């Protein structure tokens, strides 16, 4: 089963920490929607006719699209791709965009899952992040979503900011749980290059992040959500039973996906490609059917290393039989030997068929994976 991702590169304003591709100008929104529909048609054969099990509107801020925009994009996808009857259709939304009209409209269009960028329920943190919504809207949008029948909700929360105490962090997590949120994506605040946050830290306008506090808050998060019945199925993702993100899970399983829109990535099993992060070039290219992009054919070594990296981030962990199939018996034994030292230090659960990370190992997931690379 395959997935489709649409990148909607518009936001009301720039968050201090964000380095995703977006613009705060909606001047070319209509042209962008037309360009996306053109790419939908142009790439109809990329997935080889496989049933499309998941569709994800990401960004940027897809909730800035009108209902007519969403309808046009969905109509084009349904026309050119075999969208499964029970497909998971997710739309990323900001709390300040959510109202009764949009909720009813999204549901009528078949959107059955919302991923809401809450980030925090505290007013002072939201202002510090330069979010467009306030604490009241963060609560109201969840209540309204339930009221209008959209109950499969994921929210994003950020930990490790200079303002966030452990008590505030616990209140954020408790509030999400008490509101009936079925899925949480929780991220440590990262200082990305060329963001306002990096500039503020450099000019001493705000404190830098504290890695030790971030690690502590991540360990607390795992403990609290485990006690509340959430499944920690990927380093940054937690779900009540039956509510894993099917779309993101397909990435972690190495399934095919098609990315549409500027900066979007695609993978068909052997080739990875990505559209240029340039709105005007994308719109111009769409008129000629020549979308600006780059691509690479993945070598066997690259595919094995990607599998190691991705699988170790998941609850199921790394399957040694798959490592053997991809790299041979000598490579399997090399990986087992490398895993043993992490097992001895309490960072990895090593068993006969594979390995998974402990709570402490989750803190070092990327470093452990890179040590196993071919």
Short mmCIF file of C-alpha atoms in Angstrom, two decimals:
data_model
loop_
_atom_site.label_atom_id
_atom_site.label_comp_id
_atom_site.label_asym_id
_atom_site.label_seq_id
_atom_site.Cartn_x
_atom_site.Cartn_y
_atom_site.Cartn_z
CA UNK A 1 0.00 0.00 0.00
CA UNK A 2 1.29 3.44 -0.91
CA UNK A 3 0.90 6.96 0.45
CA UNK A 4 0.61 10.46 -0.97
CA UNK A 5 1.88 13.63 0.71
CA UNK A 6 0.92 17.14 -0.42
CA UNK A 7 3.07 20.04 0.77
CA UNK A 8 1.08 23.25 1.24
CA UNK A 9 3.78 25.96 1.59
CA UNK A 10 1.82 28.73 3.29
CA UNK A 11 1.76 30.04 6.87
CA UNK A 12 0.22 33.09 8.55
CA UNK A 13 3.50 33.90 10.26
CA UNK A 14 6.91 32.40 10.92
CA UNK A 15 7.42 30.46 14.16
CA UNK A 16 10.76 31.23 15.79
CA UNK A 17 12.07 27.65 15.54
CA UNK A 18 10.77 26.53 12.11
CA UNK A 19 12.99 25.79 9.10
CA UNK A 20 10.36 24.06 6.91
CA UNK A 21 9.69 25.45 3.45
CA UNK A 22 6.90 28.03 3.56
CA UNK A 23 5.93 31.60 2.74
CA UNK A 24 3.76 33.99 4.71
CA UNK A 25 2.33 35.48 1.50
CA UNK A 26 -0.87 33.93 0.13
CA UNK A 27 -0.60 35.91 -3.09
CA UNK A 28 0.01 32.84 -5.25
CA UNK A 29 -2.21 30.38 -3.37
CA UNK A 30 -4.60 29.79 -6.29
CA UNK A 31 -1.73 29.24 -8.70
CA UNK A 32 -0.12 26.83 -6.24
CA UNK A 33 -3.30 24.74 -6.01
CA UNK A 34 -3.46 24.61 -9.81
CA UNK A 35 0.19 23.56 -9.94
CA UNK A 36 -0.41 20.82 -7.37
CA UNK A 37 -3.30 19.48 -9.44
CA UNK A 38 -1.02 19.47 -12.49
CA UNK A 39 1.59 17.44 -10.60
CA UNK A 40 -1.10 15.06 -9.32
CA UNK A 41 -1.95 14.28 -12.95
CA UNK A 42 1.64 14.25 -14.21
CA UNK A 43 2.81 11.72 -11.59
CA UNK A 44 -0.14 9.32 -11.81
CA UNK A 45 2.13 6.40 -12.77
CA UNK A 46 4.84 6.95 -10.13
CA UNK A 47 3.33 4.52 -7.61
CA UNK A 48 2.77 1.82 -10.22
CA UNK A 49 -0.96 1.64 -9.67
CA UNK A 50 -0.64 0.53 -6.05
CA UNK A 51 -3.66 1.27 -3.83
CA UNK A 52 -3.20 4.53 -1.94
CA UNK A 53 -3.83 3.78 1.71
CA UNK A 54 -2.94 7.19 3.17
CA UNK A 55 -3.18 10.80 2.08
CA UNK A 56 -1.53 13.57 4.07
CA UNK A 57 -1.94 17.33 3.68
CA UNK A 58 1.21 18.78 5.31
CA UNK A 59 3.11 22.02 5.26
CA UNK A 60 3.26 24.83 5.95
CA UNK A 61 -0.31 25.19 7.13
CA UNK A 62 -2.84 23.25 5.01
CA UNK A 63 -5.71 24.59 7.12
CA UNK A 64 -5.20 27.91 5.31
CA UNK A 65 -6.65 26.31 2.17
CA UNK A 66 -10.30 27.00 1.44
CA UNK A 67 -12.74 24.11 1.40
CA UNK A 68 -12.95 24.54 -2.38
CA UNK A 69 -9.14 24.16 -2.61
CA UNK A 70 -9.25 20.96 -0.55
CA UNK A 71 -12.13 19.62 -2.63
CA UNK A 72 -10.28 20.29 -5.90
CA UNK A 73 -7.14 18.52 -4.69
CA UNK A 74 -9.07 15.52 -3.37
CA UNK A 75 -11.07 15.26 -6.59
CA UNK A 76 -7.87 15.21 -8.64
CA UNK A 77 -6.29 12.50 -6.45
CA UNK A 78 -9.40 10.34 -6.57
CA UNK A 79 -9.46 10.72 -10.36
CA UNK A 80 -5.88 9.61 -10.99
CA UNK A 81 -5.05 7.27 -8.08
CA UNK A 82 -6.77 4.19 -6.59
CA UNK A 83 -7.56 5.72 -3.19
CA UNK A 84 -8.59 2.94 -0.78
CA UNK A 85 -12.16 3.20 0.58
CA UNK A 86 -10.83 3.22 4.15
CA UNK A 87 -7.87 5.51 3.42
CA UNK A 88 -6.51 7.57 6.29
CA UNK A 89 -6.79 11.20 5.14
CA UNK A 90 -4.94 13.59 7.44
CA UNK A 91 -4.88 17.37 7.35
CA UNK A 92 -2.46 19.44 9.41
CA UNK A 93 -4.24 22.37 11.03
CA UNK A 94 -3.42 25.26 13.32
CA UNK A 95 -5.85 25.94 16.17
CA UNK A 96 -6.67 29.47 14.97
CA UNK A 97 -7.90 28.12 11.60
CA UNK A 98 -10.34 25.62 13.07
CA UNK A 99 -14.00 26.60 13.19
CA UNK A 100 -17.38 24.94 12.76
CA UNK A 101 -17.59 25.64 9.02
CA UNK A 102 -14.21 24.11 8.24
CA UNK A 103 -14.75 21.14 10.54
CA UNK A 104 -18.05 20.27 8.88
CA UNK A 105 -16.54 20.84 5.44
CA UNK A 106 -13.44 18.74 6.09
CA UNK A 107 -15.53 15.87 7.38
CA UNK A 108 -17.88 16.06 4.38
CA UNK A 109 -14.85 15.87 2.06
CA UNK A 110 -13.67 12.65 3.71
CA UNK A 111 -10.86 14.06 5.84
CA UNK A 112 -10.91 11.72 8.84
CA UNK A 113 -7.84 12.73 10.85
CA UNK A 114 -6.47 16.08 12.00
CA UNK A 115 -2.91 16.80 13.10
CA UNK A 116 -3.12 19.99 15.14
CA UNK A 117 -0.09 22.17 15.84
CA UNK A 118 -0.81 22.95 19.48
CA UNK A 119 2.86 22.96 20.66
CA UNK A 120 1.89 24.16 24.16
CA UNK A 121 -1.18 25.02 26.23
CA UNK A 122 0.67 27.90 27.92
CA UNK A 123 0.18 31.44 26.66
CA UNK A 124 3.72 32.58 27.47
CA UNK A 125 5.28 29.73 25.50
CA UNK A 126 3.05 30.30 22.49
CA UNK A 127 4.02 33.96 22.39
CA UNK A 128 7.70 33.05 22.75
CA UNK A 129 7.37 30.65 19.80
CA UNK A 130 5.51 33.31 17.78
CA UNK A 131 2.59 30.98 17.22
CA UNK A 132 -0.51 32.46 15.57
CA UNK A 133 -2.92 30.94 18.11
CA UNK A 134 -3.42 31.44 21.83
CA UNK A 135 -3.96 29.05 24.74
CA UNK A 136 -7.75 29.41 24.62
CA UNK A 137 -7.82 28.44 20.93
CA UNK A 138 -5.58 25.45 21.64
CA UNK A 139 -8.28 24.06 23.94
CA UNK A 140 -11.33 25.14 21.97
CA UNK A 141 -10.24 23.63 18.67
CA UNK A 142 -10.01 20.18 20.25
CA UNK A 143 -13.44 20.48 21.86
CA UNK A 144 -14.98 21.68 18.58
CA UNK A 145 -13.32 18.88 16.58
CA UNK A 146 -14.90 16.30 18.88
CA UNK A 147 -18.23 18.10 18.71
CA UNK A 148 -18.30 17.85 14.91
CA UNK A 149 -17.25 14.21 14.81
CA UNK A 150 -13.53 14.50 14.04
CA UNK A 151 -12.22 12.48 16.98
CA UNK A 152 -9.08 10.95 15.45
CA UNK A 153 -6.80 13.77 16.57
CA UNK A 154 -3.05 14.07 16.77
CA UNK A 155 -1.42 17.08 18.38
CA UNK A 156 2.16 18.31 18.35
CA UNK A 157 3.83 19.27 21.62
CA UNK A 158 7.30 20.76 22.08
CA UNK A 159 9.48 20.15 25.13
CA UNK A 160 12.84 21.51 26.21
CA UNK A 161 12.21 25.20 25.59
CA UNK A 162 13.90 27.65 27.98
CA UNK A 163 10.49 28.57 29.42
CA UNK A 164 9.15 25.06 30.02
CA UNK A 165 9.49 23.73 33.57
CA UNK A 166 8.88 20.07 34.38
CA UNK A 167 5.60 21.01 36.06
CA UNK A 168 4.43 22.91 32.96
CA UNK A 169 5.46 19.95 30.81
CA UNK A 170 3.41 17.59 32.97
CA UNK A 171 0.41 19.91 32.70
CA UNK A 172 0.71 19.92 28.90
CA UNK A 173 0.82 16.13 28.76
CA UNK A 174 -1.99 15.70 31.31
CA UNK A 175 -4.18 18.16 29.45
CA UNK A 176 -3.70 16.36 26.14
CA UNK A 177 -4.65 13.07 27.72
CA UNK A 178 -7.68 14.49 29.53
CA UNK A 179 -8.95 15.98 26.26
CA UNK A 180 -9.08 12.53 24.68
CA UNK A 181 -6.21 13.05 22.23
CA UNK A 182 -5.55 9.72 20.50
CA UNK A 183 -2.07 10.53 19.15
CA UNK A 184 0.77 12.78 20.25
CA UNK A 185 3.89 13.82 18.35
CA UNK A 186 6.38 15.27 20.83
CA UNK A 187 9.57 16.99 19.75
CA UNK A 188 12.54 18.47 21.54
CA UNK A 189 13.01 22.11 20.62
CA UNK A 190 15.81 22.18 18.05
CA UNK A 191 17.83 25.24 17.12
CA UNK A 192 17.88 25.10 13.33
CA UNK A 193 20.17 27.20 11.17
CA UNK A 194 18.86 30.49 9.75
CA UNK A 195 15.85 30.60 12.05
CA UNK A 196 14.83 33.51 14.29
CA UNK A 197 15.50 31.28 17.29
CA UNK A 198 19.13 30.79 16.29
CA UNK A 199 19.50 34.56 15.90
CA UNK A 200 17.84 35.27 19.27
CA UNK A 201 20.17 32.86 21.04
CA UNK A 202 23.22 34.24 19.25
CA UNK A 203 22.31 37.81 20.22
CA UNK A 204 21.46 36.77 23.82
CA UNK A 205 17.80 37.77 23.45
CA UNK A 206 16.78 34.37 24.75
CA UNK A 207 18.45 31.51 26.60
CA UNK A 208 19.86 28.55 24.71
CA UNK A 209 18.25 25.13 25.05
CA UNK A 210 19.51 22.88 27.82
CA UNK A 211 20.23 19.34 26.50
CA UNK A 212 20.12 17.83 29.99
CA UNK A 213 16.69 19.31 30.66
CA UNK A 214 15.48 18.08 27.28
CA UNK A 215 16.68 14.56 28.03
CA UNK A 216 15.01 14.65 31.45
CA UNK A 217 11.71 15.88 30.01
CA UNK A 218 11.79 13.19 27.32
CA UNK A 219 12.28 10.45 29.93
CA UNK A 220 9.41 11.92 31.98
CA UNK A 221 7.23 12.01 28.86
CA UNK A 222 7.78 8.30 28.19
CA UNK A 223 6.93 7.44 31.79
CA UNK A 224 3.78 9.60 31.95
CA UNK A 225 2.33 8.44 28.64
CA UNK A 226 3.06 4.78 29.39
CA UNK A 227 1.06 5.16 32.61
CA UNK A 228 -1.79 6.71 30.61
CA UNK A 229 -1.97 3.77 28.22
CA UNK A 230 -0.22 5.29 25.21
CA UNK A 231 1.96 3.13 23.00
CA UNK A 232 5.40 4.59 22.30
CA UNK A 233 5.68 3.28 18.76
CA UNK A 234 8.34 5.64 17.36
CA UNK A 235 10.86 7.91 19.07
CA UNK A 236 8.68 11.03 18.80
CA UNK A 237 5.24 9.42 18.48
CA UNK A 238 2.74 8.03 20.97
CA UNK A 239 -0.71 6.60 20.30
CA UNK A 240 -3.60 5.00 22.09
CA UNK A 241 -4.14 1.41 20.86
CA UNK A 242 -5.37 1.41 17.26
CA UNK A 243 -4.47 5.05 16.59
CA UNK A 244 -0.97 4.93 15.16
CA UNK A 245 -0.41 7.28 12.22
CA UNK A 246 -0.81 4.95 9.26
CA UNK A 247 0.81 7.50 6.96
CA UNK A 248 3.99 8.01 8.98
CA UNK A 249 4.16 4.30 9.75
CA UNK A 250 4.38 3.62 6.02
CA UNK A 251 7.52 5.78 5.86
CA UNK A 252 9.09 3.78 8.66
CA UNK A 253 8.21 0.50 6.95
CA UNK A 254 9.89 1.58 3.73
CA UNK A 255 6.70 1.62 1.68
CA UNK A 256 6.27 3.73 -1.46
CA UNK A 257 5.09 7.30 -1.21
CA UNK A 258 4.61 10.19 -3.61
CA UNK A 259 5.37 13.73 -2.46
CA UNK A 260 3.66 16.57 -4.30
CA UNK A 261 4.45 20.27 -4.00
CA UNK A 262 7.61 22.33 -3.51
CA UNK A 263 10.19 20.62 -1.25
CA UNK A 264 8.17 17.37 -1.11
CA UNK A 265 10.06 14.04 -1.20
CA UNK A 266 9.08 10.79 -2.95
CA UNK A 267 10.28 7.18 -2.74
CA UNK A 268 9.33 4.29 -5.03
CA UNK A 269 11.41 1.51 -3.50
CA UNK A 270 14.66 2.20 -5.33
CA UNK A 271 14.71 5.89 -6.18
CA UNK A 272 14.43 8.88 -3.88
CA UNK A 273 13.63 12.28 -5.30
CA UNK A 274 12.71 15.72 -4.02
CA UNK A 275 11.12 18.81 -5.51
CA UNK A 276 13.00 22.09 -5.29
CA UNK A 277 11.91 24.30 -2.34
CA UNK A 278 10.98 27.19 -4.64
CA UNK A 279 7.34 28.19 -5.06
CA UNK A 280 7.75 30.30 -8.16
CA UNK A 281 9.90 27.72 -9.94
CA UNK A 282 7.37 25.05 -9.04
CA UNK A 283 4.43 27.05 -10.38
CA UNK A 284 6.32 28.00 -13.55
CA UNK A 285 7.43 24.41 -14.12
CA UNK A 286 3.90 23.12 -13.72
CA UNK A 287 2.81 25.07 -16.80
CA UNK A 288 5.35 23.14 -18.87
CA UNK A 289 5.00 19.84 -17.05
CA UNK A 290 8.62 20.13 -15.94
CA UNK A 291 8.73 20.21 -12.16
CA UNK A 292 12.14 21.25 -10.75
CA UNK A 293 13.51 18.31 -8.79
CA UNK A 294 16.52 16.16 -8.04
CA UNK A 295 16.78 12.42 -7.53
CA UNK A 296 19.13 9.63 -6.58
CA UNK A 297 19.15 5.87 -7.00
CA UNK A 298 19.76 4.25 -3.64
CA UNK A 299 22.60 1.73 -3.51
CA UNK A 300 22.25 -1.50 -1.55
CA UNK A 301 24.40 0.01 1.21
CA UNK A 302 22.23 3.13 1.39
CA UNK A 303 19.07 1.03 1.60
CA UNK A 304 20.52 -1.08 4.41
CA UNK A 305 21.68 1.97 6.37
CA UNK A 306 18.29 3.64 5.96
CA UNK A 307 16.59 0.49 7.23
CA UNK A 308 18.85 0.44 10.30
CA UNK A 309 18.21 4.13 11.00
CA UNK A 310 14.42 3.96 10.60
CA UNK A 311 13.75 0.59 12.21
CA UNK A 312 15.66 1.41 15.40
CA UNK A 313 13.40 4.43 15.94
CA UNK A 314 10.30 2.20 16.10
CA UNK A 315 8.83 0.04 18.85
CA UNK A 316 9.30 -3.10 16.76
CA UNK A 317 12.96 -2.31 16.28
CA UNK A 318 15.50 -3.87 13.96
CA UNK A 319 14.84 -7.29 12.39
CA UNK A 320 18.10 -9.21 12.02
CA UNK A 321 16.68 -11.50 9.36
CA UNK A 322 16.04 -8.45 7.18
CA UNK A 323 19.58 -7.21 7.78
CA UNK A 324 20.82 -10.63 6.64
CA UNK A 325 18.60 -10.54 3.56
CA UNK A 326 19.84 -7.08 2.61
CA UNK A 327 23.52 -7.43 3.55
CA UNK A 328 24.32 -11.11 4.00
CA UNK A 329 25.36 -13.20 7.01
CA UNK A 330 28.68 -11.36 7.62
CA UNK A 331 26.85 -8.02 7.79
CA UNK A 332 24.29 -9.48 10.18
CA UNK A 333 27.04 -10.71 12.50
CA UNK A 334 28.79 -7.33 12.36
CA UNK A 335 25.55 -5.59 13.38
CA UNK A 336 24.96 -8.09 16.20
CA UNK A 337 28.47 -7.48 17.51
CA UNK A 338 27.95 -3.70 17.43
CA UNK A 339 24.59 -4.04 19.15
CA UNK A 340 26.07 -6.13 21.95
CA UNK A 341 28.01 -3.20 23.42
CA UNK A 342 24.87 -1.09 23.49
CA UNK A 343 23.01 -3.95 25.13
CA UNK A 344 25.71 -4.21 27.79
CA UNK A 345 25.33 -0.50 28.56
CA UNK A 346 21.54 -0.71 28.87
CA UNK A 347 20.69 1.20 25.70
CA UNK A 348 19.39 -1.72 23.60
CA UNK A 349 17.18 -4.74 24.17
CA UNK A 350 18.99 -7.43 22.15
CA UNK A 351 17.23 -10.71 21.42
CA UNK A 352 17.57 -13.58 18.97
CA UNK A 353 15.49 -12.05 16.19
CA UNK A 354 16.47 -8.40 16.55
CA UNK A 355 16.91 -5.37 18.77
CA UNK A 356 14.97 -2.38 20.07
CA UNK A 357 15.95 0.67 22.08
CA UNK A 358 15.42 1.11 25.81
CA UNK A 359 14.07 4.41 27.15
CA UNK A 360 17.63 5.64 27.63
CA UNK A 361 18.54 4.35 24.19
CA UNK A 362 15.77 6.47 22.66
CA UNK A 363 17.77 9.51 23.74
CA UNK A 364 20.62 8.36 21.51
CA UNK A 365 18.71 6.75 18.64
CA UNK A 366 20.52 8.45 15.76
CA UNK A 367 23.95 7.99 17.31
CA UNK A 368 23.37 4.29 17.92
CA UNK A 369 22.08 3.79 14.39
CA UNK A 370 25.06 5.57 12.82
CA UNK A 371 27.41 3.29 14.77
CA UNK A 372 25.74 0.31 13.05
CA UNK A 373 25.99 1.67 9.53
CA UNK A 374 27.79 -0.35 6.88
#
